XYZ file of C-alpha atoms in Angstrom:
755
model
C 35.248 22.601 -77.746
C 34.410 23.182 -74.124
C 35.989 19.864 -73.191
C 39.276 20.672 -74.983
C 39.345 24.076 -73.396
C 38.951 22.551 -69.908
C 41.795 20.083 -70.577
C 44.026 22.902 -71.788
C 43.330 24.949 -68.681
C 44.025 21.966 -66.422
C 47.359 21.268 -68.153
C 48.310 24.928 -67.867
C 47.496 24.889 -64.120
C 49.564 21.784 -63.707
C 52.573 23.323 -65.478
C 52.328 26.429 -63.371
C 52.151 24.295 -60.234
C 55.229 22.318 -61.307
C 57.171 25.493 -62.012
C 56.205 26.878 -58.585
C 57.286 23.677 -56.923
C 60.615 23.699 -58.786
C 61.268 27.316 -57.854
C 60.566 26.443 -54.203
C 62.945 23.467 -54.319
C 65.723 25.505 -55.929
C 65.215 28.276 -53.407
C 65.535 25.712 -50.657
C 68.826 24.403 -52.087
C 70.436 27.796 -52.648
C 69.794 29.556 -49.360
C 73.504 30.094 -48.498
C 76.419 31.362 -50.737
C 78.476 28.258 -50.176
C 75.709 26.172 -51.825
C 76.438 27.755 -55.280
C 79.468 25.606 -55.590
C 77.202 22.564 -55.606
C 74.904 23.724 -58.434
C 76.434 21.294 -60.944
C 76.094 18.448 -58.452
C 72.387 19.315 -57.885
C 71.808 19.374 -61.675
C 73.234 15.909 -62.180
C 71.179 14.507 -59.297
C 67.945 15.958 -60.670
C 68.771 14.630 -64.144
C 69.131 11.121 -62.698
C 65.769 11.434 -60.933
C 64.103 12.582 -64.135
C 65.519 9.656 -66.118
C 64.287 7.239 -63.451
C 60.744 8.687 -63.513
C 60.561 8.508 -67.290
C 61.666 4.863 -67.243
C 58.921 3.957 -64.754
C 56.324 5.768 -66.872
C 57.358 3.901 -69.994
C 57.136 0.548 -68.184
C 53.657 1.332 -66.815
C 52.343 2.319 -70.204
C 53.791 -0.811 -71.781
C 52.089 -2.943 -69.104
C 48.726 -1.330 -69.826
C 49.062 -1.898 -73.531
C 49.810 -5.603 -72.996
C 46.703 -5.950 -70.859
C 44.487 -4.326 -73.469
C 45.843 -6.651 -76.109
C 45.138 -9.759 -74.036
C 41.569 -8.593 -73.347
C 40.820 -8.047 -76.998
C 42.062 -11.563 -77.771
C 39.783 -13.088 -75.104
C 36.771 -11.232 -76.339
C 37.350 -12.516 -79.854
C 37.540 -16.111 -78.583
C 34.345 -15.672 -76.544
C 32.499 -14.427 -79.597
C 33.464 -17.601 -81.493
C 32.274 -19.783 -78.576
C 28.874 -18.053 -78.502
C 28.394 -18.733 -82.183
C 29.212 -22.457 -81.657
C 26.715 -22.731 -78.771
C 24.033 -21.024 -80.790
C 24.540 -23.527 -83.566
C 24.399 -26.470 -81.077
C 21.089 -25.218 -79.533
C 19.606 -24.973 -82.974
C 20.563 -28.618 -83.661
C 19.067 -29.770 -80.291
C 15.816 -27.942 -81.002
C 15.572 -29.611 -84.380
C 16.153 -33.100 -82.853
C 13.546 -32.506 -80.050
C 10.856 -31.611 -82.559
C 11.606 -34.797 -84.482
C 11.335 -37.025 -81.283
C 7.940 -35.820 -79.968
C 6.072 -38.575 -81.705
C 8.499 -41.201 -80.366
C 7.837 -40.095 -76.731
C 4.083 -40.428 -77.183
C 4.531 -44.037 -78.165
C 6.299 -44.800 -74.766
C 3.195 -44.168 -72.549
C 2.781 -47.878 -71.874
C 6.359 -48.099 -70.685
C 5.753 -45.209 -68.311
C 2.717 -46.949 -66.791
C 4.723 -50.111 -66.424
C 7.425 -48.192 -64.502
C 4.833 -46.730 -62.099
C 3.332 -50.130 -61.463
C 6.782 -51.603 -60.929
C 7.577 -48.986 -58.301
C 4.329 -49.741 -56.486
C 5.016 -53.440 -56.521
C 8.532 -52.828 -55.324
C 7.135 -50.849 -52.362
C 4.690 -53.606 -51.576
C 7.455 -56.214 -51.653
C 9.603 -54.006 -49.472
C 6.843 -53.697 -46.841
C 5.654 -57.225 -47.175
C 7.715 -58.449 -44.223
C 6.318 -55.610 -42.021
C 2.775 -56.323 -43.201
C 2.972 -59.929 -42.137
C 4.560 -59.015 -38.799
C 1.970 -56.368 -37.852
C 0.177 -58.480 -35.188
C 3.482 -59.363 -33.597
C 4.673 -55.746 -33.565
C 1.387 -54.669 -32.057
C 1.853 -57.174 -29.147
C 5.454 -56.136 -28.643
C 4.469 -52.445 -28.601
C 1.692 -53.102 -26.094
C 4.141 -54.901 -23.812
C 6.674 -52.126 -24.048
C 4.036 -49.529 -23.115
C 3.021 -51.584 -20.121
C 6.681 -51.934 -19.054
C 7.203 -48.163 -19.331
C 9.781 -48.479 -22.173
C 8.169 -45.524 -23.892
C 10.966 -44.714 -26.371
C 11.113 -48.337 -27.689
C 7.362 -48.571 -27.813
C 7.213 -45.339 -29.782
C 9.842 -46.637 -32.180
C 7.755 -49.740 -33.022
C 4.573 -47.559 -33.204
C 6.357 -45.384 -35.752
C 7.207 -48.487 -37.830
C 3.584 -49.592 -37.812
C 2.319 -46.163 -38.728
C 4.971 -45.809 -41.432
C 3.930 -49.134 -43.069
C 0.230 -48.227 -42.825
C 0.704 -44.692 -44.126
C 2.929 -45.865 -46.977
C 0.405 -48.456 -48.211
C -2.460 -46.051 -47.875
C -0.562 -43.313 -49.696
C 0.275 -45.689 -52.604
C -3.350 -46.806 -52.756
C -4.458 -43.172 -52.680
C -2.123 -42.353 -55.571
C -3.311 -45.364 -57.659
C -7.067 -44.991 -56.984
C -8.090 -42.336 -54.513
C -11.720 -43.266 -55.060
C -11.317 -46.914 -54.022
C -12.682 -46.663 -50.445
C -12.876 -50.466 -50.093
C -9.138 -51.083 -50.281
C -8.414 -48.058 -48.093
C -10.821 -49.435 -45.459
C -9.195 -52.878 -45.756
C -5.737 -51.435 -45.085
C -6.979 -49.266 -42.223
C -8.791 -52.226 -40.675
C -5.689 -54.429 -40.870
C -3.710 -51.732 -38.987
C -6.698 -50.959 -36.753
C -4.824 -51.580 -33.480
C -2.237 -48.917 -34.387
C -4.542 -46.043 -33.376
C -5.320 -47.762 -30.054
C -1.613 -48.142 -29.353
C -1.116 -44.453 -30.127
C -3.875 -43.492 -27.699
C -2.475 -45.778 -25.024
C 1.014 -44.348 -25.391
C -0.452 -40.814 -25.247
C -2.119 -41.657 -21.901
C 1.249 -42.724 -20.528
C 2.850 -39.515 -21.724
C 0.092 -37.360 -20.191
C 0.460 -39.212 -16.850
C 4.177 -38.475 -16.822
C 3.531 -34.791 -17.691
C 0.910 -34.466 -14.964
C 3.541 -35.563 -12.483
C 6.379 -33.803 -14.201
C 7.416 -31.708 -11.125
C 7.886 -34.932 -9.206
C 9.320 -36.944 -12.104
C 11.966 -34.325 -12.933
C 13.469 -34.773 -9.434
C 13.192 -38.565 -9.255
C 13.728 -39.702 -12.859
C 14.445 -36.792 -15.279
C 15.324 -39.268 -18.076
C 11.683 -40.375 -18.173
C 10.562 -36.790 -18.724
C 13.247 -36.360 -21.384
C 11.926 -39.487 -23.132
C 8.425 -38.067 -23.160
C 9.665 -34.832 -24.659
C 11.668 -36.696 -27.326
C 8.556 -38.687 -28.318
C 6.547 -35.476 -28.598
C 9.307 -33.944 -30.724
C 9.286 -36.953 -33.053
C 5.586 -36.712 -33.506
C 5.846 -33.004 -34.227
C 8.386 -33.714 -36.998
C 6.131 -36.398 -38.501
C 3.176 -34.037 -38.390
C 5.179 -31.395 -40.232
C 6.388 -33.928 -42.838
C 2.901 -35.247 -43.514
C 1.490 -31.715 -43.866
C 4.267 -30.907 -46.340
C 3.404 -34.095 -48.327
C -0.230 -33.183 -48.262
C 0.560 -30.166 -50.402
C 1.934 -32.538 -53.113
C -0.395 -35.597 -52.883
C -3.430 -34.337 -50.985
C -3.297 -37.396 -48.729
C -3.361 -37.260 -44.918
C -3.202 -40.494 -42.836
C -5.894 -41.122 -40.199
C -5.211 -39.508 -36.802
C -2.898 -36.867 -38.266
C -1.821 -34.331 -37.272
C -1.626 -35.504 -33.643
C -0.595 -32.096 -32.270
C 0.916 -33.691 -29.185
C 2.942 -30.583 -28.340
C -0.206 -28.496 -28.160
C -1.883 -31.232 -26.057
C 1.217 -31.317 -23.823
C 0.794 -27.664 -22.928
C -2.952 -28.158 -22.404
C -2.184 -31.027 -19.974
C 0.340 -28.875 -18.090
C -2.133 -26.020 -17.904
C -4.889 -28.320 -16.572
C -2.418 -29.779 -14.062
C -1.424 -26.331 -12.815
C -5.070 -25.299 -12.403
C -5.874 -28.504 -10.498
C -2.865 -28.013 -8.266
C -3.904 -24.447 -7.348
C -7.533 -25.365 -6.711
C -6.575 -28.462 -4.704
C -4.698 -26.529 -2.049
C -7.868 -25.540 -0.115
C -7.907 -28.024 2.721
C -10.330 -26.283 5.114
C -13.579 -24.278 5.070
C -14.748 -21.309 7.200
C -16.911 -23.655 9.210
C -13.994 -25.959 10.136
C -11.298 -23.308 10.525
C -11.679 -19.505 10.710
C -8.144 -19.120 9.333
C -8.985 -21.258 6.289
C -8.182 -18.495 3.761
C -4.824 -17.638 5.350
C -3.835 -21.297 5.274
C -5.066 -21.675 1.711
C -3.092 -18.660 0.487
C 0.029 -19.703 2.324
C -0.102 -23.210 0.788
C -0.561 -21.673 -2.641
C 2.439 -19.390 -2.070
C 4.640 -22.242 -0.991
C 3.539 -24.618 -3.786
C 3.842 -22.039 -6.552
C 7.295 -20.828 -5.374
C 8.585 -24.396 -5.059
C 7.145 -25.447 -8.386
C 8.605 -22.444 -10.307
C 12.045 -22.978 -8.718
C 12.010 -26.618 -9.832
C 10.842 -25.574 -13.282
C 13.629 -22.963 -13.567
C 16.412 -25.224 -12.284
C 15.424 -28.696 -13.516
C 12.574 -28.772 -16.033
C 14.228 -26.286 -18.382
C 17.044 -28.787 -18.959
C 14.531 -31.463 -20.084
C 12.864 -29.412 -22.833
C 14.243 -27.900 -26.052
C 14.902 -24.153 -25.770
C 12.215 -23.245 -28.290
C 9.560 -24.729 -25.987
C 10.215 -21.874 -23.530
C 8.886 -24.172 -20.841
C 9.580 -21.878 -17.896
C 7.933 -18.883 -19.557
C 4.884 -20.971 -20.426
C 4.657 -22.457 -16.950
C 4.922 -18.997 -15.404
C 2.065 -17.826 -17.595
C 0.003 -20.859 -16.626
C 0.558 -20.348 -12.919
C -0.243 -16.644 -13.208
C -3.460 -17.318 -15.082
C -4.487 -20.093 -12.676
C -3.789 -17.856 -9.712
C -5.778 -15.012 -11.295
C -8.722 -17.300 -11.834
C -8.529 -18.641 -8.282
C -8.308 -15.173 -6.747
C -11.318 -14.055 -8.753
C -13.286 -17.106 -7.497
C -12.302 -16.250 -3.936
C -13.150 -12.590 -4.395
C -16.650 -13.595 -5.592
C -17.356 -15.419 -2.348
C -19.059 -13.744 0.624
C -15.829 -12.906 2.446
C -15.617 -11.468 5.900
C -13.574 -8.290 6.642
C -10.510 -10.108 7.868
C -10.679 -12.466 4.871
C -10.831 -9.543 2.474
C -7.730 -8.131 4.126
C -5.943 -11.470 3.840
C -6.862 -11.805 0.132
C -5.918 -8.230 -0.835
C -2.663 -8.369 1.149
C -1.704 -11.557 -0.626
C -2.742 -10.325 -4.087
C -1.260 -6.797 -3.844
C 1.838 -7.423 -1.736
C 2.733 -11.042 -1.004
C 2.487 -12.158 -4.681
C 5.138 -9.693 -5.858
C 7.274 -9.828 -2.716
C 10.536 -11.718 -2.178
C 8.429 -14.421 -0.540
C 7.033 -15.347 -3.909
C 7.544 -13.952 -7.414
C 10.259 -11.582 -6.254
C 12.310 -14.397 -4.776
C 16.011 -14.276 -5.751
C 15.884 -17.860 -6.914
C 13.464 -16.889 -9.704
C 15.509 -13.949 -10.933
C 16.161 -12.810 -13.597
C 13.588 -14.945 -15.446
C 10.708 -13.519 -13.468
C 10.270 -9.718 -13.697
C 7.843 -8.630 -11.046
C 7.103 -5.331 -12.796
C 5.990 -7.184 -15.939
C 3.410 -9.334 -14.153
C -0.213 -8.412 -14.727
C -2.419 -7.806 -11.639
C -4.133 -10.928 -10.316
C -7.350 -8.976 -9.749
C -8.692 -6.135 -11.850
C -8.948 -2.696 -10.320
C -12.749 -2.887 -10.347
C -12.732 -6.119 -8.311
C -10.159 -4.668 -5.876
C -12.290 -1.495 -5.494
C -15.396 -3.607 -4.857
C -13.579 -5.613 -2.224
C -12.273 -2.454 -0.587
C -15.780 -0.961 -0.523
C -17.126 -4.098 1.090
C -14.267 -4.075 3.591
C -14.811 -0.407 4.526
C -18.576 -1.022 4.959
C -17.993 -4.047 7.168
C -15.225 -2.308 9.107
C -17.475 0.628 9.792
C -20.154 -1.615 11.251
C -17.566 -3.507 13.273
C -15.934 -0.340 14.649
C -19.310 1.066 15.719
C -20.185 -2.191 17.434
C -16.747 -2.464 19.073
C -16.885 1.120 20.374
C -20.390 0.595 21.724
C -19.330 -2.614 23.465
C -16.199 -0.955 24.845
C -18.262 1.930 26.252
C -20.772 -0.471 27.833
C -17.963 -2.405 29.436
C -16.403 0.786 30.763
C -19.785 1.943 32.154
C -20.072 -1.284 34.153
C -16.740 -0.542 35.788
C -17.996 2.891 36.935
C -20.329 1.199 39.403
C -17.645 -1.012 40.999
C -16.919 -0.858 44.709
C -13.173 -0.758 44.050
C -11.122 2.169 42.826
C -9.982 2.266 39.194
C -6.437 1.335 38.290
C -3.728 3.989 38.151
C -1.071 4.414 35.439
C 2.644 4.429 36.108
C 2.479 8.071 37.289
C -0.356 7.349 39.750
C -3.221 8.943 37.700
C -6.537 7.139 37.752
C -7.638 5.722 34.426
C -9.866 3.059 32.878
C -9.007 0.650 30.114
C -11.284 2.396 27.583
C -8.669 4.493 25.744
C -6.272 1.547 25.512
C -9.000 -0.724 24.202
C -10.242 1.805 21.620
C -6.805 2.745 20.278
C -5.572 -0.808 20.332
C -8.530 -1.612 18.053
C -7.701 1.370 15.794
C -4.021 0.385 15.748
C -4.774 -3.163 14.720
C -7.057 -2.070 11.842
C -4.541 0.573 10.659
C -1.664 -1.946 10.699
C -3.813 -4.309 8.620
C -4.762 -1.533 6.191
C -1.133 -0.417 5.852
C -0.244 -3.924 4.645
C -2.656 -3.463 1.705
C -2.001 0.084 0.521
C -1.264 3.622 1.726
C -4.598 4.810 0.338
C -6.562 2.253 2.349
C -4.538 3.145 5.427
C -5.565 6.775 5.087
C -9.252 5.801 4.511
C -9.229 3.637 7.632
C -7.614 6.444 9.648
C -10.369 8.823 8.481
C -12.996 6.271 9.393
C -11.492 5.721 12.852
C -11.376 9.404 13.609
C -14.918 9.959 12.341
C -16.247 7.183 14.499
C -14.103 8.501 17.374
C -15.937 11.810 17.039
C -19.321 10.105 17.308
C -18.096 7.889 20.106
C -16.902 10.882 22.144
C -20.341 12.440 21.906
C -21.839 9.233 23.350
C -19.087 9.199 26.010
C -20.037 12.756 26.972
C -23.727 11.802 27.307
C -22.915 8.736 29.418
C -20.663 10.807 31.720
C -23.493 13.285 32.133
C -25.946 10.508 32.991
C -23.407 9.105 35.453
C -23.243 12.450 37.198
C -27.053 12.874 37.328
C -27.458 9.358 38.697
C -25.015 10.150 41.462
C -26.670 13.420 42.362
C -29.919 11.516 42.892
C -28.169 9.357 45.495
C -24.797 10.651 46.583
C -23.972 7.399 48.337
C -23.959 5.560 45.046
C -21.771 4.627 43.318
C -19.242 4.223 46.105
C -16.212 5.289 44.022
C -17.867 8.039 42.083
C -15.126 10.587 42.634
C -12.354 8.183 41.583
C -14.137 7.080 38.426
C -15.032 10.631 37.477
C -11.304 11.450 37.858
C -10.568 8.502 35.578
C -13.068 9.832 33.019
C -11.342 13.213 33.113
C -7.935 11.632 32.683
C -9.225 9.547 29.820
C -9.934 12.779 27.957
C -6.215 13.688 28.099
C -5.237 10.131 27.118
C -7.635 10.298 24.132
C -6.087 13.573 23.030
C -2.545 12.246 23.212
C -3.512 8.971 21.470
C -5.181 10.835 18.594
C -2.074 12.910 18.026
C 0.156 9.814 18.257
C -2.074 7.921 15.833
C -1.951 10.642 13.201
C 1.753 11.161 13.636
C 2.334 7.438 13.078
C 0.046 6.903 10.159
C 0.289 10.159 8.275
C 3.568 10.688 6.417
C 3.221 14.462 6.254
C 0.994 17.117 7.715
C -0.124 17.911 4.189
C -2.139 14.653 4.177
C -4.246 15.897 7.081
C -7.360 17.287 5.426
C -10.515 18.764 7.036
C -11.786 15.237 7.840
C -8.755 14.549 9.967
C -8.662 17.841 11.826
C -8.633 17.486 15.606
C -10.235 20.661 17.029
C -13.776 19.202 17.051
C -12.633 16.177 19.073
C -10.520 18.316 21.336
C -13.576 20.468 21.931
C -15.698 17.454 22.911
C -12.939 16.066 25.137
C -12.455 19.441 26.814
C -16.243 19.656 27.338
C -16.304 16.155 28.910
C -13.376 17.030 31.190
C -14.924 20.381 32.079
C -18.227 18.752 32.943
C -16.335 16.149 34.986
C -14.375 18.772 36.851
C -17.551 20.764 37.481
C -19.277 17.661 38.832
C -16.397 17.006 41.196
C -16.380 20.608 42.395
C -20.190 20.349 42.779
C -19.414 17.408 45.081
C -17.023 19.570 47.049
C -19.398 22.536 47.377
C -22.288 20.324 48.383
C -20.202 19.332 51.382
C -19.144 22.960 51.941
C -22.663 24.397 51.674
C -23.380 24.293 55.385
C -20.105 25.997 56.258
C -20.359 28.580 53.465
C -23.782 29.496 54.892
C -22.109 30.336 58.249
C -19.955 33.009 56.641
C -20.726 36.631 57.428
C -23.221 35.692 60.150
C -23.413 36.424 63.895
C -22.081 32.951 64.556
C -19.181 33.611 62.197
C -18.422 36.929 63.958
C -18.445 35.308 67.343
C -15.733 32.819 66.370
C -16.994 30.223 63.849
C -14.341 27.996 62.350
C -16.230 27.620 59.054
C -13.257 28.713 56.946
C -11.010 26.222 58.738
C -13.419 23.432 57.869
C -13.730 24.741 54.325
C -9.943 24.653 53.908
C -9.638 21.179 55.389
C -12.491 19.846 53.250
C -11.126 21.377 50.066
C -7.632 20.101 50.813
C -9.002 16.649 51.572
C -10.891 16.524 48.298
C -7.859 17.789 46.409
C -5.761 15.015 47.811
C -8.019 12.777 45.753
C -7.940 15.224 42.879
C -4.149 14.823 42.792
C -4.936 11.768 40.659
C -6.150 14.129 37.934
C -3.667 14.816 35.132
C -2.005 18.186 35.212
C -3.825 20.096 32.431
C -7.220 19.457 33.967
C -6.036 19.610 37.580
C -4.618 23.077 36.943
C -7.932 24.223 35.503
C -9.841 22.608 38.347
C -7.667 24.205 41.021
C -8.149 27.634 39.474
C -11.901 27.081 39.266
C -12.121 25.915 42.879
C -10.096 29.004 43.941
C -12.402 31.341 42.064
C -15.553 29.655 43.230
C -14.633 29.660 46.937
C -13.923 33.369 46.697
C -17.190 33.944 44.831
C -19.102 32.063 47.551
C -17.355 34.109 50.191
C -18.268 37.368 48.371
C -21.815 36.094 47.876
C -22.066 35.627 51.627
C -21.102 39.287 52.014
C -23.574 40.434 49.431
C -26.472 38.493 50.973
C -26.356 40.866 54.011
C -26.422 38.112 56.568
C -24.969 40.532 59.119
C -25.032 44.303 59.668
C -22.254 45.590 61.879
C -23.461 47.800 64.739
C -20.249 49.493 65.680
C -16.810 50.400 64.475
C -15.361 47.712 66.701
C -17.536 45.042 65.113
C -16.611 46.349 61.640
C -12.972 46.249 62.543
C -13.232 42.792 64.027
C -15.211 41.478 61.072
C -12.884 43.066 58.516
C -9.780 41.686 60.202
C -11.387 38.263 60.326
C -12.082 38.543 56.561
C -8.449 39.453 55.893
C -7.178 36.536 57.985
C -9.504 34.128 56.203
C -8.479 35.592 52.843
C -4.846 34.853 53.752
C -5.853 31.415 54.924
C -7.541 30.746 51.600
C -4.598 32.275 49.747
C -2.212 29.897 51.497
C -4.417 26.943 50.760
C -4.656 27.609 47.033
C -0.990 28.525 46.740
C -0.314 25.079 48.127
C -2.794 23.406 45.796
C -1.502 25.301 42.803
C 2.199 24.643 43.431
C 3.854 23.552 40.229
C 1.174 25.079 38.019
C 2.488 28.678 37.794
C -0.946 29.677 38.911
C -1.610 33.136 40.324
C -3.271 32.131 43.575
C -3.475 35.691 44.955
C -5.733 37.639 42.668
C -9.123 36.266 43.783
C -8.340 36.447 47.484
C -7.327 40.068 47.034
C -10.993 40.758 46.258
C -11.973 39.648 49.796
C -9.249 41.927 51.256
C -10.470 44.863 49.145
C -14.045 44.358 50.354
C -12.769 44.058 53.959
C -10.990 47.402 53.564
C -14.349 49.043 52.730
C -15.954 47.466 55.791
C -12.990 48.294 58.042
C -12.899 52.004 57.150
C -13.401 54.041 60.370
C -13.920 57.517 58.809
C -17.287 57.570 56.993
C -16.251 60.711 55.107
C -13.633 58.649 53.259
C -16.140 55.953 52.350
C -16.777 57.375 48.893
C -13.058 57.317 48.097
C -12.691 53.700 49.314
C -15.748 52.564 47.300
C -14.400 54.363 44.213
C -11.106 52.528 44.616
C -12.979 49.225 44.886
C -15.049 49.961 41.734
C -11.928 50.956 39.766
C -10.350 47.602 40.622
C -13.466 45.558 39.884
C -15.437 47.318 37.174
C -18.054 44.552 36.990
C -19.291 45.473 40.470
C -22.875 46.780 40.308
C -24.970 49.254 42.302
C -26.750 46.475 44.152
C -23.370 45.075 45.190
C -22.325 48.489 46.591
C -25.692 48.897 48.317
C -25.350 45.477 49.909
C -21.796 46.319 51.038
C -22.911 49.563 52.616
C -25.775 47.753 54.284
C -23.275 45.329 55.877
C -21.289 48.312 57.262
C -24.438 49.513 58.917
C -23.246 53.085 59.450
C -23.712 54.852 56.138
C -26.217 57.720 56.251
C -28.957 58.131 53.735
C -27.315 61.185 52.123
C -23.947 59.467 51.991
C -25.423 56.388 50.360
C -27.237 58.519 47.765
C -24.164 60.617 47.009
C -21.955 57.534 46.536
C -24.475 55.865 44.264
C -25.095 58.931 42.138
C -21.438 59.774 41.801
C -20.540 56.222 40.738
C -23.330 56.206 38.146
C -21.938 59.417 36.543
C -18.410 58.026 35.924
C -18.290 54.496 34.590
C -14.890 52.929 34.994
C -12.763 51.522 32.153
C -12.081 47.816 32.602
C -8.562 46.407 32.525
C -8.193 44.181 29.365
C -6.778 41.382 31.512
C -9.433 41.640 34.205
C -11.548 38.532 34.752
C -15.034 39.433 36.124
C -15.808 38.005 39.522
C -18.845 40.029 40.724
C -20.752 39.370 37.515
C -22.100 36.044 38.686
C -22.912 37.176 42.250
C -26.659 37.844 42.523
C -27.765 40.178 45.343
C -31.154 39.377 46.907
C -33.920 41.796 45.857
C -33.399 45.028 47.637
C -35.208 48.231 46.859
C -32.732 51.090 46.549
C -35.290 53.472 48.037
C -35.439 51.192 51.076
C -31.674 51.374 51.330
C -31.790 55.075 51.417
C -34.199 55.154 54.347
């Protein structure tokens, strides 16, 4: 009911759709008034179309009916055929049951047929059986002549005859061992020929890389023989599933043996490249690795370009050879790594394993691409072995660096005692070869480490800087001993000043070299951790340079001591030329000090300036003279001012180019001279106050000594000045550098001063 209802609704929808379509078409035809005249014409045209459609529908329905009729007729015929076949099968089944007994009676005939087939096989092989000795001789001759393919053909005939007879015997009577032994004994030489032929094949394969260039057809013949044997092996194994019989010596598995021979040949070739030992040649490992590299690259190129053409594609000969070489190399590298290698040998081995092996010089060579993918190659050495080698290398390198640094310092120390001046660099500064030797050694080790890996390079840099730190401490101690030895006998060594200047300059060279080394071997500043920080080394170097500068100034002031002692004495007042001599001596020394590099020379000049002024002021404070009159005070003060200007001129000259303030210290002498020169004692307090305000580190004993030098201050005036100054301490200028602080006044009782 539901189905009929659905059909009715569908038909109704179709009618409505047809009506709508017709209305639309009529509306399209009658859009203008002049089209009404053609209504009859439109009607006739539509009637013709309708008649045509109905005719086509009738033809289609007729065709369908004819097809159905034909199909029913064929089905009827098929049914009759099935019935006939069924009847025939029933007749055959009936006849088969009746003939069973007849078949059983033909068993003797069946046995006779089997025996006949065996005899036929024997007759067929009879000729070969009788000619076995002759074939054996011919095969032997062919093997000796190198005609391997022909020899193998005859060997196959012999084996085929033997295997056929043994198979028939096995089928007839598998338990008859006597006949089987008889057949095998008759063909006994066959196995020997097979072994002899195999030896020839293996010899060719062992020399395959040479053979493929000289006589590739010989290698192709060997491969063809191996392929034949592989096919025979497969055929016999298939027959074994049916008969259970396997001829003696089968399967031969010559393909498997071929790859084993090639593998052994590759291993022997790699191991045989070591021509030297450490005792005969210190570069034995480098030579060994280079020979390996050359041989392996050449062999693989030959295998890729020539050997591949001599083997079937499914042998994948290049892929297998690549694997063999890689494994042989890995084994050889492990053997080398297990030996007691020296530091340079460890570097050579790791550089070769980690870099050379995968570089364009070897596996990354363009002639091996694209068959060899460097990224797919396994490491030749495991990470644990590499780590162990690196640890050994770092331990050995540490010992070597310590020894090298110690030896370099000892060599440099010997130079310090020479009678000739040290060499000067291109700018004329004295120097020794120590910094160049040390950093050349560091540079060599870092270049070597960089060839292995970035991580090792950083470790070696850390090691070098750590040892540099320790070395500088020893260098400082040796420089101090050098100074003390000289002070015990100032005549020895002859060139003490020059070599001490060289030591000072070395400090600057060391600084610059350390910065250059880190800039070169550290990619970014982020890599510089606490272990690579430079302040500690800079501090040691500055301390060495400072001690050196002090020792040189000590040398100067030892020569100036006599003349400094003349200052502010009666002799000085009467016209001593002590300051002239001091200036000449200082200038003479500083002509030598011009060989000191600028940073330390600037510091030394400033220190010499300050120290000369301090010694001058110390001479004042030691009360070597007490002026008796205003004229003496004036004369002495004016002399002090002239000498201050003389010193000022000297140190301005020495400090030229340093932006050094050469005036400040000499102004102190002028300020003290102003106190001495003052003619009105009532203004003395004001002048002293001005002096104290300028130099807040001046103490009571300094003022007392200064007043004692004037020689005219009354007891009350002295007490008033001292008490007033004690009540109002002065505020020091933040930029003021104390100068009176280190001047010690000889013991002087204040009460005695006041008397």
